Coordinates of C-alpha atoms in Angstrom, one line a residue:
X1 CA 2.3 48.9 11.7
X2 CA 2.4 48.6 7.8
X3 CA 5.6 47.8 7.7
X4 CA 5.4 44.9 10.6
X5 CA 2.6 43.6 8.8
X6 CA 5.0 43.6 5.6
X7 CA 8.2 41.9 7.2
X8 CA 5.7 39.3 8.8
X9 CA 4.2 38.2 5.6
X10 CA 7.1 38.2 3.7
X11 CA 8.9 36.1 6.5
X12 CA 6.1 33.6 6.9
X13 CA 7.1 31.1 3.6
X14 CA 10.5 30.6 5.4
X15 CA 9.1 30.1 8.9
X16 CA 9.5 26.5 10.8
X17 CA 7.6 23.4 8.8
X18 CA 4.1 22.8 10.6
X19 CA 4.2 19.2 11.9
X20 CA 1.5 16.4 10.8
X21 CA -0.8 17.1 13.6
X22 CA -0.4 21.2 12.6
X23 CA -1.3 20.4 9.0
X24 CA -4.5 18.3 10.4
X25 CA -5.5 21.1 12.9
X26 CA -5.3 24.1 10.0
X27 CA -7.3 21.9 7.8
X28 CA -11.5 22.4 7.8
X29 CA -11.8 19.1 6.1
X30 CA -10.3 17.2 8.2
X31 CA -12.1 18.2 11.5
X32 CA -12.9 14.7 12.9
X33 CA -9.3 13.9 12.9
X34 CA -8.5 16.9 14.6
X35 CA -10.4 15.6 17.3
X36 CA -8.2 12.6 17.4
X37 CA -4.9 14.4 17.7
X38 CA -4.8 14.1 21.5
X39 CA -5.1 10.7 21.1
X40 CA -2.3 10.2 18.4
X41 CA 1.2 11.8 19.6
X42 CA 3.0 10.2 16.9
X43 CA 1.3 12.7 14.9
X44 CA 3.3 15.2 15.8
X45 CA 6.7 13.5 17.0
X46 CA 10.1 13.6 15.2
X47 CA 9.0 10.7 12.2
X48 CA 9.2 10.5 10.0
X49 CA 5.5 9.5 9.1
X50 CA 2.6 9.1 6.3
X51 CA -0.4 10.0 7.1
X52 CA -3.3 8.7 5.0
X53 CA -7.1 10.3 6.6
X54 CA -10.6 10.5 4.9
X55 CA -11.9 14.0 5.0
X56 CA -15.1 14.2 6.8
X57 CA -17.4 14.3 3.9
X58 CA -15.4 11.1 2.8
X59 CA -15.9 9.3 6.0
X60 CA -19.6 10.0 6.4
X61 CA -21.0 7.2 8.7
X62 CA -18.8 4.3 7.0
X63 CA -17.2 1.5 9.3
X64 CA -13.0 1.3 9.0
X65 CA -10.2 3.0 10.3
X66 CA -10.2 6.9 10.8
X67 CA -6.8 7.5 9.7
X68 CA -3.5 4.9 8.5
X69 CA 0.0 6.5 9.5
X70 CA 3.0 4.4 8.3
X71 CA 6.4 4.3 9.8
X72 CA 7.8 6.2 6.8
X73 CA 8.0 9.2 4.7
X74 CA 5.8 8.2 1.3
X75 CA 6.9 11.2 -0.9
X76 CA 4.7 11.2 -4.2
X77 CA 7.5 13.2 -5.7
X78 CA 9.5 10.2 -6.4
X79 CA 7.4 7.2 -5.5
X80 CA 5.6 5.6 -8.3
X81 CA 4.7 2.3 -6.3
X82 CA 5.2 1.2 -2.6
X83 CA 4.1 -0.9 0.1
X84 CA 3.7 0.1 3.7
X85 CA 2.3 -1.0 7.4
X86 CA 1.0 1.2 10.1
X87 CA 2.7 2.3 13.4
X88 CA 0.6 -0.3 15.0
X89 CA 1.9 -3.7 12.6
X90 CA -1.8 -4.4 12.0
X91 CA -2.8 -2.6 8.5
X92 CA -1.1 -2.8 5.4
X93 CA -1.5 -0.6 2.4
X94 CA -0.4 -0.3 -1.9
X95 CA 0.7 3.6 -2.7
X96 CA 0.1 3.3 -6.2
X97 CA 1.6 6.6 -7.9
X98 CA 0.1 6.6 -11.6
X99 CA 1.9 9.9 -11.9
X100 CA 5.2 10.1 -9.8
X101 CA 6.7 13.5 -10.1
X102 CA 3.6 15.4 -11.6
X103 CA 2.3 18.3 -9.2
X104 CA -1.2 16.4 -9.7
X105 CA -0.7 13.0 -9.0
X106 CA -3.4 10.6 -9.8
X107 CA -2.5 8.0 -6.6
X108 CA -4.4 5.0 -6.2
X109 CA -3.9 4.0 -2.2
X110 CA -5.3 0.0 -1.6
X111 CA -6.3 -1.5 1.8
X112 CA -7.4 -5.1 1.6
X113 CA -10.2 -5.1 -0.9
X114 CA -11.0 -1.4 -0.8
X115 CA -9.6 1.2 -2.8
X116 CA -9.5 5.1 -2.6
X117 CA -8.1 7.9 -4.4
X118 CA -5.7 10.9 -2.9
X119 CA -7.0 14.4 -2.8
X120 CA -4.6 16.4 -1.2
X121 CA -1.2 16.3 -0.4
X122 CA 0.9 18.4 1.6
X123 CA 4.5 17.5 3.2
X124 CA 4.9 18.7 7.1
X125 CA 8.3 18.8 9.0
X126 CA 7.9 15.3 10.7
X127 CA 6.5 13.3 7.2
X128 CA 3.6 13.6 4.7
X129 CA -0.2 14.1 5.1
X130 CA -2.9 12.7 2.5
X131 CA -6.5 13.1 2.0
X132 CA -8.6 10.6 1.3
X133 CA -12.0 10.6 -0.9
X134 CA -13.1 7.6 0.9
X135 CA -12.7 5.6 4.0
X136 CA -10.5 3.0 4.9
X137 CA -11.5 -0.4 5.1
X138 CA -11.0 -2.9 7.8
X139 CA -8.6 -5.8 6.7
X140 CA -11.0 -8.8 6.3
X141 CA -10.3 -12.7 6.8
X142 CA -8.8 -14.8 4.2
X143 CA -11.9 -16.3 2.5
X144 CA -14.1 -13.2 2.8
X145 CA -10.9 -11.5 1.1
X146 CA -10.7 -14.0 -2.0
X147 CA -14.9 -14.1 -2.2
X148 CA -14.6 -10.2 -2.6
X149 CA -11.5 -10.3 -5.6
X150 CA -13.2 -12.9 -7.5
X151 CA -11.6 -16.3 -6.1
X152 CA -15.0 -18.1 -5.3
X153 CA -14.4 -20.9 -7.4
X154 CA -11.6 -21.2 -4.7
X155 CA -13.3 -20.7 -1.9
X156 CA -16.1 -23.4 -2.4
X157 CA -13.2 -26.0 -3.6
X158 CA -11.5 -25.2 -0.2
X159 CA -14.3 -25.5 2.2
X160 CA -15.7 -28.4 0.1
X161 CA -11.8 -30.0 1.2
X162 CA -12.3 -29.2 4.8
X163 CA -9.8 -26.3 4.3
X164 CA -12.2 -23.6 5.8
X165 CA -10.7 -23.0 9.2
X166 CA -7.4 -24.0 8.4
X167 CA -6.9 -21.1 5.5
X168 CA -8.9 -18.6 7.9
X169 CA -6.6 -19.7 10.6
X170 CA -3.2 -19.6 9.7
X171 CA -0.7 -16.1 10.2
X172 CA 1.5 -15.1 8.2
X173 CA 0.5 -16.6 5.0
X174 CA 0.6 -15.6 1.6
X175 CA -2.1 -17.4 -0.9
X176 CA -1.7 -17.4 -4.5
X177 CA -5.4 -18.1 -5.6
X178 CA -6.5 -19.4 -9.1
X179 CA -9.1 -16.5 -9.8
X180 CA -12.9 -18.2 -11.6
X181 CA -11.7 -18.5 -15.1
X182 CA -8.9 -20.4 -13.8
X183 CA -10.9 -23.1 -12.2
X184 CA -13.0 -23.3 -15.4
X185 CA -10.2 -24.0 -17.5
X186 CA -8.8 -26.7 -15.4
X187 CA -12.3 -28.1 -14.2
X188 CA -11.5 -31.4 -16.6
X189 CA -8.1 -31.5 -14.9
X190 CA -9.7 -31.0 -11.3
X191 CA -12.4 -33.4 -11.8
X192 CA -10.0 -36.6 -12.3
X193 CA -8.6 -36.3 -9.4
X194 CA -9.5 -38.0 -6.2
X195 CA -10.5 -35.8 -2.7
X196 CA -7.1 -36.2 -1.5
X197 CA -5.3 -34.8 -4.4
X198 CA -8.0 -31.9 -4.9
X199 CA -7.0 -31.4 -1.0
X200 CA -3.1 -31.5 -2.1
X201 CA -4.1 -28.7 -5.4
X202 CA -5.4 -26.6 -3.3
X203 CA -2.7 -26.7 -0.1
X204 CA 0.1 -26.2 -2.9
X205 CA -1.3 -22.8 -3.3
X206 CA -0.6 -21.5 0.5
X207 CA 2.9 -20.6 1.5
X208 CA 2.1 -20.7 5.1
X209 CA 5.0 -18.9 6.7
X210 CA 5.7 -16.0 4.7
X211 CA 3.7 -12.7 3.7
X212 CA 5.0 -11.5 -0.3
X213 CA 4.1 -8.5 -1.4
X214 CA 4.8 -7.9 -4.9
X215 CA 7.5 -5.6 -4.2
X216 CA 9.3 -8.6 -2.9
X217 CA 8.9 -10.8 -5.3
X218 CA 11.5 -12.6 -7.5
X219 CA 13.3 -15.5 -9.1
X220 CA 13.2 -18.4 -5.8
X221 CA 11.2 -21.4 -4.7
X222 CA 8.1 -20.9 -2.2
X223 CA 7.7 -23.4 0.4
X224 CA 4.0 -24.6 0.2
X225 CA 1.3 -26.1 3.1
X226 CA 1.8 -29.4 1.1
X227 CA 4.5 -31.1 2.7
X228 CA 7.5 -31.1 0.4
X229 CA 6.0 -29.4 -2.1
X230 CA 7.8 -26.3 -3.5
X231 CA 7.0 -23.6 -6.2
X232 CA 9.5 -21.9 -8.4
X233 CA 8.8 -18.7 -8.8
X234 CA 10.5 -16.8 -12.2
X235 CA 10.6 -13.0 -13.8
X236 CA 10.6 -12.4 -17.3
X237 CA 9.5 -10.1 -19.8
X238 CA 6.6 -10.1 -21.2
X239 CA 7.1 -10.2 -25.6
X240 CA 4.0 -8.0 -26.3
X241 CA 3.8 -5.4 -24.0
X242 CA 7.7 -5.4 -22.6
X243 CA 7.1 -5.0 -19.1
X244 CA 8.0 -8.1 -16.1
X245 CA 6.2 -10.6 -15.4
X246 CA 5.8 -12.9 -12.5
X247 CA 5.3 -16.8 -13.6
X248 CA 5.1 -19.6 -11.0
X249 CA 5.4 -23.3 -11.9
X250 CA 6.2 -22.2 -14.9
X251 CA 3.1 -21.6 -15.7
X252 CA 0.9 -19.3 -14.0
X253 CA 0.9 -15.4 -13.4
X254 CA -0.1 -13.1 -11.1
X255 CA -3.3 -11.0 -12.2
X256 CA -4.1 -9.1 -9.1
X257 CA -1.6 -8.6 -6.5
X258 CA -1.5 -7.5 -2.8
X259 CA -5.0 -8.2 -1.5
X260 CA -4.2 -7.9 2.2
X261 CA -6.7 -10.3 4.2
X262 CA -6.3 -10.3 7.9
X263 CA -2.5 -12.1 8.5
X264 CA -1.7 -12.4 5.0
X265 CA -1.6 -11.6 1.4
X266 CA -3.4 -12.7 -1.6
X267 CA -2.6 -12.4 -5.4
X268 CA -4.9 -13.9 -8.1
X269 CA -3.4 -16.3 -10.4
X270 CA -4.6 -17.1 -14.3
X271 CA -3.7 -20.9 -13.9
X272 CA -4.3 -23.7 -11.4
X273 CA -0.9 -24.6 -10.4
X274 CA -0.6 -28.4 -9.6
X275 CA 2.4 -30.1 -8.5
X276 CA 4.5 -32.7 -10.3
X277 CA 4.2 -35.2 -7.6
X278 CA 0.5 -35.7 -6.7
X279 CA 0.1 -37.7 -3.6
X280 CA -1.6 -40.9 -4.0
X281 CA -3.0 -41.8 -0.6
X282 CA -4.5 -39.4 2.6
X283 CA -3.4 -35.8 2.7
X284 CA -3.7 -34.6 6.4
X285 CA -4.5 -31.1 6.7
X286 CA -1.7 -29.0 8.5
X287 CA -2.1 -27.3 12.3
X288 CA -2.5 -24.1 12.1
X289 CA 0.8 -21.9 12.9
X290 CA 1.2 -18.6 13.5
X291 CA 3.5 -18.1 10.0
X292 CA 5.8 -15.4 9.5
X293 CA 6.3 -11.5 10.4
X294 CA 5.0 -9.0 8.7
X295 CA 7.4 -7.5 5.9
X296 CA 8.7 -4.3 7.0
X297 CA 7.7 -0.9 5.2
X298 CA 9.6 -1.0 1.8
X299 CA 9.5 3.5 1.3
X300 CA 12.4 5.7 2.7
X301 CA 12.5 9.3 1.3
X302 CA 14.3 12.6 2.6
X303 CA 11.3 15.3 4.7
X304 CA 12.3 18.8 3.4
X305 CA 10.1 22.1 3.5
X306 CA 6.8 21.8 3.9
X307 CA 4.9 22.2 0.6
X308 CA 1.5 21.4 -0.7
X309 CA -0.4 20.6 -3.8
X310 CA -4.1 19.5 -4.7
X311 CA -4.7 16.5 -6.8
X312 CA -7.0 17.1 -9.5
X313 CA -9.2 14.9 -11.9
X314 CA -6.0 15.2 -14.5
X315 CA -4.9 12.1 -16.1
X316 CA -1.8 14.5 -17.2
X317 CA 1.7 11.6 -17.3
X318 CA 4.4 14.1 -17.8
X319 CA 7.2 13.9 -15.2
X320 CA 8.9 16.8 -13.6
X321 CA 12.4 16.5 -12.9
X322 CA 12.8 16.8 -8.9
X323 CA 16.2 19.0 -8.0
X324 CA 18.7 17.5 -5.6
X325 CA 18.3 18.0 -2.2
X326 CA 21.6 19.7 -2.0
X327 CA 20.5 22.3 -5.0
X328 CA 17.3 22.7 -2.9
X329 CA 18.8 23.9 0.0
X330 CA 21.0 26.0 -1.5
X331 CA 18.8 28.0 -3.2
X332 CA 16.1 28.4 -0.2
X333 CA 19.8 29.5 1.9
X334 CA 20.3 32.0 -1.6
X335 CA 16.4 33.0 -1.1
X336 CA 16.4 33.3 3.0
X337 CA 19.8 35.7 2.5
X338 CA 18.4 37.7 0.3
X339 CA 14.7 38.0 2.2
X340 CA 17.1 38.9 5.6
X341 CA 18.9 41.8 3.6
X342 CA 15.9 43.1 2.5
X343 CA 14.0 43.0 5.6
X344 CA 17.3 44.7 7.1
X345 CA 17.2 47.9 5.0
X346 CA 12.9 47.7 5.4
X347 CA 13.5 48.1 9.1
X348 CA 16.3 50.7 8.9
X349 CA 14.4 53.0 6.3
X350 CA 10.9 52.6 9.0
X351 CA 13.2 53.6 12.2
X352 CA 14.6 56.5 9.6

């Protein structure tokens, strides 16, 4: 009997990976999406899958989705920052890795307007599973989404043009959204213009077919909702701090990106971008379209052995090296020889 008991625990680190639905069921946090497993087979299909979920005590009685599962494997390993959508094409997300490679990643995970920190993370045979220290909020509509970032200045110009149902209307759409500070600077600007041309502002800052994440984002022009109007968009560097930088209309940058409103995207600009050709008589407002597809999840990584780690309150930025796959396996085929051998000679000296 001792000797079983010894082969089986020293066996049990090399047994088969426990799927996403195993690693939900084994966990006593998680126990309301346990009771959801039935209901979500994907959990514990080939993949592979992310799978973001609130614990319970994170979830409480707050309104939102109980659980996000992308179409991909989001490895925090080696992901600093990435964008995904759920199995369902509805519900976008920003993984935001301050700490890629550290055993205690500090990852910042953004639906919409919301955002919650990771507090577990363990990799299963069919993806990865993270806990959540909060729930996940619905997607809300465009206005609501730029009211809630800071973009009211915005807002009130566009329902004061008759824009309301048109921006809350559209699919598809990406809006690039001078945040308050913005609209102060250029209030002088704003207030020589007539109606029509505020109307004209405010449509050039709508691409109406097209959802840009910032992942996607790069030297081009952006067709607008003001007919013939584009918007170049450049990179370059920025001379203080060295990192790249967004500018549009060669002028205005991007403050706060990937705000995902129902449909769309919104980013936060520092400037009020106006075109070089106002438009001196009526500016019709545009029917509302359906827009353009969702972008498609941007994250592919390689699912290995399961392992898990705990994130902790550490703000720790050292990075470990990860080993190649190929070393990886080699050395758990190395281990899993040895461990057989062993158990061999075990089992011959109890028979003995």
């Amino acid at each position: 009997m001792l000797a079983f008991a010894l082969v089986s625990l020293l066996a049990a680190p090399f047994a088969a990976a426990q799927t996403i639905a195993d690693l939900v069921r084994a966990n006593p946090q998680l126990t309301r999406a346990a009771a959801a497993i039935s209901a979500n087979p994907q959990w514990a299909a080939a993949g592979p899958y992310t799978l973001l979920v609130p614990t319970d005590g994170a979830l409480g009685n707050a309104a939102g989705l109980g659980s996000f599962l992308a179409n991909a494997a989001i490895d925090h390993r080696t992901t600093g920052y990435a964008y995904a959508i759920d199995t369902t094409g509805t519900h976008r997300l920003i993984f935001d890795n301050y700490t890629p490679g550290n055993p205690n990643p500090e990852i910042h995970v953004r639906f919409g307007t919301g955002e919650v920190r990771t507090t577990s993370q363990q990799q299963a045979s069919n993806g990865w599973l993270y806990t959540l220290n909060g729930p996940i909020p619905p997607e809300s509509r465009a206005l609501a989404t730029l009211e809630a970032i800071g973009a009211t200045s915005f807002v009130s110009a566009v329902r004061s043009a008759g824009l309301a149902t048109y921006v809350d209307g559209i699919r598809g759409f990406t809006i690039l959204a001078p945040d308050n500070d913005a609209f102060t600077a250029a209030r002088a600007t704003i207030a020589a213009l007539t109606p029509d041309q505020v109307r004209a502002v405010l449509l050039y800052h709508i691409i109406p077919t097209e959802i840009l994440v910032s992942t996607q984002l790069g030297p081009r022009s952006l067709t607008t909702s003001l007919t013939g109007a584009t918007i170049p968009m450049t990179l370059g560097t920025d001379p203080k701090e060295g990192h790249t930088v967004i500018t549009l209309n060669g002028q205005g940058r991007i403050t706060l990106a990937d705000s995902f409103a129902v449909g769309g995207n919104v980013h936060l600009l520092n400037t009020v971008l106006v075109p070089a050709n106002l438009p001196s008589g009526a500016v019709a407002i545009p029917p509302i379209t359906g827009g353009g597809a969702v972008p498609p999840v941007v994250v592919t990584t390689t699912v290995a052995a399961a392992t898990t780690t705990t994130t902790t309150a550490s703000a720790a930025t050292t990075t470990a090296a990860r080993p190649t796959q190929a070393a990886t396996n080699s050395a758990v085929g190395a281990a899993a020889g040895s461990l057989s051998a062993f158990i061999g000679g075990l089992l011959a000296l109890v028979a003995f």
